[in-house]
Amino acid sequence: MTQQRILIIEDDEDISELLAFSFTREKFDVRVDGNGLGIRGHLEAFKPDLIVLDLMLPGIDGRRVCDIVKRDQAYAHTHVMVVSARDSEESVLDCYQRGADEFLRKPFSSSELVLRAKTPLKRKPAVDTHPKSRDSAIHIGPLSVHRQRRIGTVDGHTMRLTHSEYLLLELMAKAPGRIFSREQFARHLSAEYEGAHEGPSFRNIDVHILAIRKQLGDWRSIIGTARGVGYFLRPVKAS
């Protein structure tokens, strides 16, 4: 039987050693990374079944790591379990919205972590017998966001979006009615700037939203403005 692979991304050596020992004892194939910067290499070479991820890393924000994993369809079946002392309700919800499968607050017992890590690993990926369903499109009124093809359509017409504009539209489409601040949009896009010293500015967010509205044409009002706060996608019912 093939060993399941666990990637531990944790900068605290005491914690990573304890977890590595606990998972190895349970017959998992384990790899440890102390800063998260090599995530793409791990995904391609090690191909982890599950990543145990700390948020506060010295090399990269753990949320970026989660974005990198969950944004790429090639790693759709790679589970992410976040372990962090950053346990406010907002932080926990943010991780789940980014696609995390589990969230465990520090401090924790290694036995609890291993037990909870086994839960998503037991889930068998659904067999897709309908090719069209693989696109996993989100439909909101006349708007459709095709997540695998990374395009948006309105009334059946393909929108001409840049990659950043698509990412902002997809983020809003995942949570219709939720207001996203410019800071949240900028953080979301910053995952595209891994290793760069500067991410997108708040001013650029307004430019991107303006461009998306232009592509929406007569449906531009589907993107609402919360004055002084940010933007949101109106939860319009399909006609």
PDB file of C-alpha atoms in Angstrom:
ATOM      1  CA  MET A   1       0.000   0.000   0.000  1.00  0.00           C
ATOM      2  CA  THR A   2       1.357   3.429  -0.964  1.00  0.00           C
ATOM      3  CA  GLN A   3       2.206   5.698   1.952  1.00  0.00           C
ATOM      4  CA  GLN A   4       0.254   8.922   2.171  1.00  0.00           C
ATOM      5  CA  ARG A   5       2.498  11.978   2.127  1.00  0.00           C
ATOM      6  CA  ILE A   6       2.409  14.752   4.729  1.00  0.00           C
ATOM      7  CA  LEU A   7       4.185  18.090   4.263  1.00  0.00           C
ATOM      8  CA  ILE A   8       4.707  20.037   7.504  1.00  0.00           C
ATOM      9  CA  ILE A   9       5.356  23.758   7.021  1.00  0.00           C
ATOM     10  CA  GLU A  10       6.288  25.075  10.459  1.00  0.00           C
ATOM     11  CA  ASP A  11       9.172  27.301  11.582  1.00  0.00           C
ATOM     12  CA  ASP A  12       9.168  26.149  15.213  1.00  0.00           C
ATOM     13  CA  GLU A  13      11.604  23.219  15.209  1.00  0.00           C
ATOM     14  CA  ASP A  14      10.225  21.689  18.411  1.00  0.00           C
ATOM     15  CA  ILE A  15       6.719  21.579  16.943  1.00  0.00           C
ATOM     16  CA  SER A  16       7.812  20.334  13.514  1.00  0.00           C
ATOM     17  CA  GLU A  17       9.970  17.574  15.043  1.00  0.00           C
ATOM     18  CA  LEU A  18       7.101  16.455  17.277  1.00  0.00           C
ATOM     19  CA  LEU A  19       4.672  16.372  14.369  1.00  0.00           C
ATOM     20  CA  ALA A  20       7.133  14.606  12.087  1.00  0.00           C
ATOM     21  CA  PHE A  21       7.659  11.927  14.748  1.00  0.00           C
ATOM     22  CA  SER A  22       3.896  11.548  15.320  1.00  0.00           C
ATOM     23  CA  PHE A  23       3.068  11.195  11.624  1.00  0.00           C
ATOM     24  CA  THR A  24       6.011   8.884  10.933  1.00  0.00           C
ATOM     25  CA  ARG A  25       4.868   6.643  13.773  1.00  0.00           C
ATOM     26  CA  GLU A  26       1.502   6.423  11.998  1.00  0.00           C
ATOM     27  CA  LYS A  27       3.292   5.222   8.827  1.00  0.00           C
ATOM     28  CA  PHE A  28       3.021   8.454   6.848  1.00  0.00           C
ATOM     29  CA  ASP A  29       5.766   9.672   4.508  1.00  0.00           C
ATOM     30  CA  VAL A  30       6.777  13.016   6.041  1.00  0.00           C
ATOM     31  CA  ARG A  31       8.665  16.064   4.792  1.00  0.00           C
ATOM     32  CA  VAL A  32       9.341  19.235   6.823  1.00  0.00           C
ATOM     33  CA  ASP A  33       9.779  22.795   5.544  1.00  0.00           C
ATOM     34  CA  GLY A  34      10.678  25.609   7.924  1.00  0.00           C
ATOM     35  CA  ASN A  35       9.699  28.658   5.870  1.00  0.00           C
ATOM     36  CA  GLY A  36       7.255  27.773   3.067  1.00  0.00           C
ATOM     37  CA  LEU A  37       9.247  29.355   0.256  1.00  0.00           C
ATOM     38  CA  GLY A  38       9.726  26.015  -1.486  1.00  0.00           C
ATOM     39  CA  ILE A  39       6.024  25.197  -1.675  1.00  0.00           C
ATOM     40  CA  ARG A  40       5.906  24.929  -5.470  1.00  0.00           C
ATOM     41  CA  GLY A  41       8.838  22.538  -5.516  1.00  0.00           C
ATOM     42  CA  HIS A  42       7.220  20.383  -2.832  1.00  0.00           C
ATOM     43  CA  LEU A  43       3.953  20.262  -4.768  1.00  0.00           C
ATOM     44  CA  GLU A  44       5.702  19.156  -7.956  1.00  0.00           C
ATOM     45  CA  ALA A  45       8.271  16.748  -6.519  1.00  0.00           C
ATOM     46  CA  PHE A  46       6.874  15.454  -3.208  1.00  0.00           C
ATOM     47  CA  LYS A  47       3.172  15.690  -4.150  1.00  0.00           C
ATOM     48  CA  PRO A  48       1.789  15.828  -0.584  1.00  0.00           C
ATOM     49  CA  ASP A  49      -1.647  14.437   0.166  1.00  0.00           C
ATOM     50  CA  LEU A  50      -1.970  16.845   3.090  1.00  0.00           C
ATOM     51  CA  ILE A  51      -0.128  19.988   4.192  1.00  0.00           C
ATOM     52  CA  VAL A  52       0.032  20.954   7.863  1.00  0.00           C
ATOM     53  CA  LEU A  53       0.471  24.701   7.610  1.00  0.00           C
ATOM     54  CA  ASP A  54       1.452  27.358  10.119  1.00  0.00           C
ATOM     55  CA  LEU A  55       0.302  30.867   9.208  1.00  0.00           C
ATOM     56  CA  MET A  56       3.109  32.922  10.704  1.00  0.00           C
ATOM     57  CA  LEU A  57       6.174  31.843   8.747  1.00  0.00           C
ATOM     58  CA  PRO A  58       9.482  33.717   8.309  1.00  0.00           C
ATOM     59  CA  GLY A  59       9.615  33.304   4.533  1.00  0.00           C
ATOM     60  CA  ILE A  60       6.041  33.730   3.323  1.00  0.00           C
ATOM     61  CA  ASP A  61       2.610  34.363   4.810  1.00  0.00           C
ATOM     62  CA  GLY A  62       0.936  30.992   5.343  1.00  0.00           C
ATOM     63  CA  ARG A  63      -2.210  32.324   3.694  1.00  0.00           C
ATOM     64  CA  ARG A  64      -0.250  32.741   0.467  1.00  0.00           C
ATOM     65  CA  VAL A  65       0.793  29.103   0.669  1.00  0.00           C
ATOM     66  CA  CYS A  66      -2.862  28.105   1.037  1.00  0.00           C
ATOM     67  CA  ASP A  67      -3.755  30.265  -1.970  1.00  0.00           C
ATOM     68  CA  ILE A  68      -0.990  28.729  -4.092  1.00  0.00           C
ATOM     69  CA  VAL A  69      -2.211  25.203  -3.327  1.00  0.00           C
ATOM     70  CA  LYS A  70      -5.939  25.779  -3.587  1.00  0.00           C
ATOM     71  CA  ARG A  71      -5.838  28.059  -6.611  1.00  0.00           C
ATOM     72  CA  ASP A  72      -4.206  25.466  -8.875  1.00  0.00           C
ATOM     73  CA  GLN A  73      -6.527  22.792 -10.269  1.00  0.00           C
ATOM     74  CA  ALA A  74      -3.565  20.397 -10.501  1.00  0.00           C
ATOM     75  CA  TYR A  75      -3.526  20.182  -6.699  1.00  0.00           C
ATOM     76  CA  ALA A  76      -7.287  20.081  -6.160  1.00  0.00           C
ATOM     77  CA  HIS A  77      -6.998  16.941  -4.011  1.00  0.00           C
ATOM     78  CA  THR A  78      -4.204  18.272  -1.787  1.00  0.00           C
ATOM     79  CA  HIS A  79      -5.684  18.945   1.642  1.00  0.00           C
ATOM     80  CA  VAL A  80      -4.546  21.869   3.789  1.00  0.00           C
ATOM     81  CA  MET A  81      -4.751  21.824   7.581  1.00  0.00           C
ATOM     82  CA  VAL A  82      -3.942  25.175   9.174  1.00  0.00           C
ATOM     83  CA  VAL A  83      -2.447  25.242  12.682  1.00  0.00           C
ATOM     84  CA  SER A  84      -2.059  28.683  14.178  1.00  0.00           C
ATOM     85  CA  ALA A  85      -2.222  30.832  17.287  1.00  0.00           C
ATOM     86  CA  ARG A  86      -3.871  33.475  15.098  1.00  0.00           C
ATOM     87  CA  ASP A  87      -7.324  32.198  16.051  1.00  0.00           C
ATOM     88  CA  SER A  88      -9.718  35.131  15.765  1.00  0.00           C
ATOM     89  CA  GLU A  89     -13.012  34.357  14.066  1.00  0.00           C
ATOM     90  CA  GLU A  90     -11.962  36.493  11.100  1.00  0.00           C
ATOM     91  CA  SER A  91      -8.691  34.582  10.696  1.00  0.00           C
ATOM     92  CA  VAL A  92     -10.398  31.198  10.888  1.00  0.00           C
ATOM     93  CA  LEU A  93     -13.080  32.166   8.364  1.00  0.00           C
ATOM     94  CA  ASP A  94     -10.456  33.672   6.069  1.00  0.00           C
ATOM     95  CA  CYS A  95      -8.561  30.368   5.993  1.00  0.00           C
ATOM     96  CA  TYR A  96     -11.693  28.393   5.172  1.00  0.00           C
ATOM     97  CA  GLN A  97     -12.603  30.878   2.437  1.00  0.00           C
ATOM     98  CA  ARG A  98      -9.155  30.329   0.952  1.00  0.00           C
ATOM     99  CA  GLY A  99      -9.926  26.599   0.763  1.00  0.00           C
ATOM    100  CA  ALA A 100      -8.371  25.192   3.968  1.00  0.00           C
ATOM    101  CA  ASP A 101      -9.877  21.839   4.955  1.00  0.00           C
ATOM    102  CA  GLU A 102      -9.160  22.048   8.687  1.00  0.00           C
ATOM    103  CA  PHE A 103      -8.142  24.689  11.250  1.00  0.00           C
ATOM    104  CA  LEU A 104      -6.578  23.761  14.587  1.00  0.00           C
ATOM    105  CA  ARG A 105      -5.717  26.370  17.179  1.00  0.00           C
ATOM    106  CA  LYS A 106      -2.371  26.410  18.956  1.00  0.00           C
ATOM    107  CA  PRO A 107      -1.519  25.056  21.438  1.00  0.00           C
ATOM    108  CA  PHE A 108      -2.719  21.583  20.474  1.00  0.00           C
ATOM    109  CA  SER A 109      -1.910  17.961  21.271  1.00  0.00           C
ATOM    110  CA  SER A 110      -0.084  16.003  18.585  1.00  0.00           C
ATOM    111  CA  SER A 111      -2.531  13.104  18.955  1.00  0.00           C
ATOM    112  CA  GLU A 112      -5.494  15.419  18.241  1.00  0.00           C
ATOM    113  CA  LEU A 113      -3.737  16.899  15.224  1.00  0.00           C
ATOM    114  CA  VAL A 114      -2.922  13.491  13.726  1.00  0.00           C
ATOM    115  CA  LEU A 115      -6.487  12.319  14.325  1.00  0.00           C
ATOM    116  CA  ARG A 116      -7.978  15.397  12.662  1.00  0.00           C
ATOM    117  CA  ALA A 117      -5.484  15.184   9.802  1.00  0.00           C
ATOM    118  CA  LYS A 118      -6.692  11.685   9.009  1.00  0.00           C
ATOM    119  CA  THR A 119     -10.267  12.926   8.488  1.00  0.00           C
ATOM    120  CA  PRO A 120      -9.798  14.726   5.150  1.00  0.00           C
ATOM    121  CA  LEU A 121      -7.414  11.998   3.979  1.00  0.00           C
ATOM    122  CA  LYS A 122     -10.226   9.455   4.294  1.00  0.00           C
ATOM    123  CA  ARG A 123     -12.385  11.408   1.898  1.00  0.00           C
ATOM    124  CA  LYS A 124     -12.241   9.858  -1.543  1.00  0.00           C
ATOM    125  CA  PRO A 125     -12.367  12.345  -4.424  1.00  0.00           C
ATOM    126  CA  ALA A 126     -15.651  12.124  -6.257  1.00  0.00           C
ATOM    127  CA  VAL A 127     -15.539  10.507  -9.662  1.00  0.00           C
ATOM    128  CA  ASP A 128     -16.746  13.011 -12.235  1.00  0.00           C
ATOM    129  CA  THR A 129     -18.832  11.275 -14.882  1.00  0.00           C
ATOM    130  CA  HIS A 130     -20.068  14.578 -16.353  1.00  0.00           C
ATOM    131  CA  PRO A 131     -17.267  16.386 -18.226  1.00  0.00           C
ATOM    132  CA  LYS A 132     -19.094  19.717 -18.164  1.00  0.00           C
ATOM    133  CA  SER A 133     -19.155  19.714 -14.353  1.00  0.00           C
ATOM    134  CA  ARG A 134     -15.363  19.835 -14.203  1.00  0.00           C
ATOM    135  CA  ASP A 135     -15.461  23.543 -14.945  1.00  0.00           C
ATOM    136  CA  SER A 136     -17.060  24.174 -11.500  1.00  0.00           C
ATOM    137  CA  ALA A 137     -18.663  27.406 -12.668  1.00  0.00           C
ATOM    138  CA  ILE A 138     -20.305  29.852 -10.281  1.00  0.00           C
ATOM    139  CA  HIS A 139     -23.552  31.333 -11.629  1.00  0.00           C
ATOM    140  CA  ILE A 140     -24.967  34.599 -10.283  1.00  0.00           C
ATOM    141  CA  GLY A 141     -27.748  36.060 -12.398  1.00  0.00           C
ATOM    142  CA  PRO A 142     -26.337  36.750 -15.882  1.00  0.00           C
ATOM    143  CA  LEU A 143     -22.774  36.300 -14.627  1.00  0.00           C
ATOM    144  CA  SER A 144     -20.843  33.028 -14.736  1.00  0.00           C
ATOM    145  CA  VAL A 145     -17.349  32.554 -13.336  1.00  0.00           C
ATOM    146  CA  HIS A 146     -15.654  29.473 -14.803  1.00  0.00           C
ATOM    147  CA  ARG A 147     -13.003  28.582 -12.234  1.00  0.00           C
ATOM    148  CA  GLN A 148     -11.054  25.989 -14.197  1.00  0.00           C
ATOM    149  CA  ARG A 149     -10.885  28.007 -17.403  1.00  0.00           C
ATOM    150  CA  ARG A 150     -10.353  31.222 -15.417  1.00  0.00           C
ATOM    151  CA  ILE A 151     -12.827  33.256 -17.395  1.00  0.00           C
ATOM    152  CA  GLY A 152     -15.998  35.213 -16.698  1.00  0.00           C
ATOM    153  CA  THR A 153     -19.024  35.382 -18.959  1.00  0.00           C
ATOM    154  CA  VAL A 154     -22.018  37.710 -18.850  1.00  0.00           C
ATOM    155  CA  ASP A 155     -25.172  36.766 -20.768  1.00  0.00           C
ATOM    156  CA  GLY A 156     -23.048  34.088 -22.438  1.00  0.00           C
ATOM    157  CA  HIS A 157     -20.403  36.506 -23.724  1.00  0.00           C
ATOM    158  CA  THR A 158     -16.807  36.058 -22.591  1.00  0.00           C
ATOM    159  CA  MET A 159     -15.408  38.978 -20.625  1.00  0.00           C
ATOM    160  CA  ARG A 160     -11.954  40.291 -21.501  1.00  0.00           C
ATOM    161  CA  LEU A 161     -10.343  40.241 -18.059  1.00  0.00           C
ATOM    162  CA  THR A 162      -6.736  40.398 -16.944  1.00  0.00           C
ATOM    163  CA  HIS A 163      -5.628  37.691 -14.556  1.00  0.00           C
ATOM    164  CA  SER A 164      -5.871  40.070 -11.577  1.00  0.00           C
ATOM    165  CA  GLU A 165      -9.357  41.194 -12.591  1.00  0.00           C
ATOM    166  CA  TYR A 166     -10.472  37.588 -12.897  1.00  0.00           C
ATOM    167  CA  LEU A 167      -9.143  36.796  -9.410  1.00  0.00           C
ATOM    168  CA  LEU A 168     -11.077  39.698  -7.872  1.00  0.00           C
ATOM    169  CA  LEU A 169     -14.270  38.702  -9.686  1.00  0.00           C
ATOM    170  CA  GLU A 170     -13.890  35.089  -8.580  1.00  0.00           C
ATOM    171  CA  LEU A 171     -13.319  36.135  -4.969  1.00  0.00           C
ATOM    172  CA  MET A 172     -16.536  38.163  -4.917  1.00  0.00           C
ATOM    173  CA  ALA A 173     -18.476  35.429  -6.732  1.00  0.00           C
ATOM    174  CA  LYS A 174     -17.553  32.894  -4.035  1.00  0.00           C
ATOM    175  CA  ALA A 175     -19.330  35.016  -1.419  1.00  0.00           C
ATOM    176  CA  PRO A 176     -22.152  37.089  -2.974  1.00  0.00           C
ATOM    177  CA  GLY A 177     -23.216  39.937  -0.721  1.00  0.00           C
ATOM    178  CA  ARG A 178     -20.022  39.945   1.308  1.00  0.00           C
ATOM    179  CA  ILE A 179     -18.171  43.268   1.342  1.00  0.00           C
ATOM    180  CA  PHE A 180     -14.450  42.997   0.595  1.00  0.00           C
ATOM    181  CA  SER A 181     -12.182  45.853   1.599  1.00  0.00           C
ATOM    182  CA  ARG A 182      -9.421  47.115  -0.672  1.00  0.00           C
ATOM    183  CA  GLU A 183      -6.940  45.642   1.798  1.00  0.00           C
ATOM    184  CA  GLN A 184      -8.543  42.201   1.505  1.00  0.00           C
ATOM    185  CA  PHE A 185      -8.482  42.420  -2.291  1.00  0.00           C
ATOM    186  CA  ALA A 186      -4.826  43.489  -2.217  1.00  0.00           C
ATOM    187  CA  ARG A 187      -3.918  40.602   0.102  1.00  0.00           C
ATOM    188  CA  HIS A 188      -5.711  38.185  -2.203  1.00  0.00           C
ATOM    189  CA  LEU A 189      -3.780  39.415  -5.224  1.00  0.00           C
ATOM    190  CA  SER A 190      -0.502  39.430  -3.316  1.00  0.00           C
ATOM    191  CA  ALA A 191      -0.393  35.641  -3.669  1.00  0.00           C
ATOM    192  CA  GLU A 192       0.427  36.347  -7.326  1.00  0.00           C
ATOM    193  CA  TYR A 193       3.469  38.334  -6.215  1.00  0.00           C
ATOM    194  CA  GLU A 194       5.234  35.576  -4.297  1.00  0.00           C
ATOM    195  CA  GLY A 195       8.825  36.602  -3.688  1.00  0.00           C
ATOM    196  CA  ALA A 196       8.233  40.200  -4.792  1.00  0.00           C
ATOM    197  CA  HIS A 197       8.987  43.082  -2.437  1.00  0.00           C
ATOM    198  CA  GLU A 198       5.795  44.925  -3.273  1.00  0.00           C
ATOM    199  CA  GLY A 199       2.278  43.731  -3.892  1.00  0.00           C
ATOM    200  CA  PRO A 200      -0.620  45.512  -5.598  1.00  0.00           C
ATOM    201  CA  SER A 201      -1.599  48.908  -4.192  1.00  0.00           C
ATOM    202  CA  PHE A 202      -5.042  49.851  -2.918  1.00  0.00           C
ATOM    203  CA  ARG A 203      -5.348  52.361  -5.768  1.00  0.00           C
ATOM    204  CA  ASN A 204      -4.947  49.563  -8.307  1.00  0.00           C
ATOM    205  CA  ILE A 205      -7.962  47.792  -6.786  1.00  0.00           C
ATOM    206  CA  ASP A 206     -10.260  50.659  -7.815  1.00  0.00           C
ATOM    207  CA  VAL A 207      -8.822  50.506 -11.341  1.00  0.00           C
ATOM    208  CA  HIS A 208      -9.444  46.752 -11.523  1.00  0.00           C
ATOM    209  CA  ILE A 209     -13.034  47.099 -10.299  1.00  0.00           C
ATOM    210  CA  LEU A 210     -13.671  49.842 -12.846  1.00  0.00           C
ATOM    211  CA  ALA A 211     -12.350  47.572 -15.613  1.00  0.00           C
ATOM    212  CA  ILE A 212     -14.530  44.656 -14.471  1.00  0.00           C
ATOM    213  CA  ARG A 213     -17.623  46.879 -14.429  1.00  0.00           C
ATOM    214  CA  LYS A 214     -16.845  48.034 -17.943  1.00  0.00           C
ATOM    215  CA  GLN A 215     -16.778  44.410 -19.108  1.00  0.00           C
ATOM    216  CA  LEU A 216     -20.109  43.760 -17.389  1.00  0.00           C
ATOM    217  CA  GLY A 217     -21.755  46.362 -19.619  1.00  0.00           C
ATOM    218  CA  ASP A 218     -25.442  46.802 -18.776  1.00  0.00           C
ATOM    219  CA  TRP A 219     -24.922  44.597 -15.718  1.00  0.00           C
ATOM    220  CA  ARG A 220     -22.166  46.760 -14.196  1.00  0.00           C
ATOM    221  CA  SER A 221     -24.357  47.527 -11.176  1.00  0.00           C
ATOM    222  CA  ILE A 222     -24.094  43.874 -10.083  1.00  0.00           C
ATOM    223  CA  ILE A 223     -20.885  45.028  -8.360  1.00  0.00           C
ATOM    224  CA  GLY A 224     -21.949  47.245  -5.494  1.00  0.00           C
ATOM    225  CA  THR A 225     -19.898  49.822  -3.617  1.00  0.00           C
ATOM    226  CA  ALA A 226     -19.864  50.083   0.170  1.00  0.00           C
ATOM    227  CA  ARG A 227     -18.735  53.677   0.496  1.00  0.00           C
ATOM    228  CA  GLY A 228     -15.519  53.991   2.453  1.00  0.00           C
ATOM    229  CA  VAL A 229     -15.277  50.218   2.884  1.00  0.00           C
ATOM    230  CA  GLY A 230     -14.997  48.299  -0.370  1.00  0.00           C
ATOM    231  CA  TYR A 231     -16.962  46.354  -2.972  1.00  0.00           C
ATOM    232  CA  PHE A 232     -19.340  43.402  -3.152  1.00  0.00           C
ATOM    233  CA  LEU A 233     -21.184  41.284  -5.695  1.00  0.00           C
ATOM    234  CA  ARG A 234     -24.961  41.547  -5.473  1.00  0.00           C
ATOM    235  CA  PRO A 235     -26.603  38.096  -4.980  1.00  0.00           C
ATOM    236  CA  VAL A 236     -28.781  38.240  -8.109  1.00  0.00           C
ATOM    237  CA  LYS A 237     -30.977  35.236  -8.833  1.00  0.00           C
ATOM    238  CA  ALA A 238     -30.681  33.581 -12.202  1.00  0.00           C
ATOM    239  CA  SER A 239     -33.538  34.477 -14.536  1.00  0.00           C
TER     240      SER A 239
END
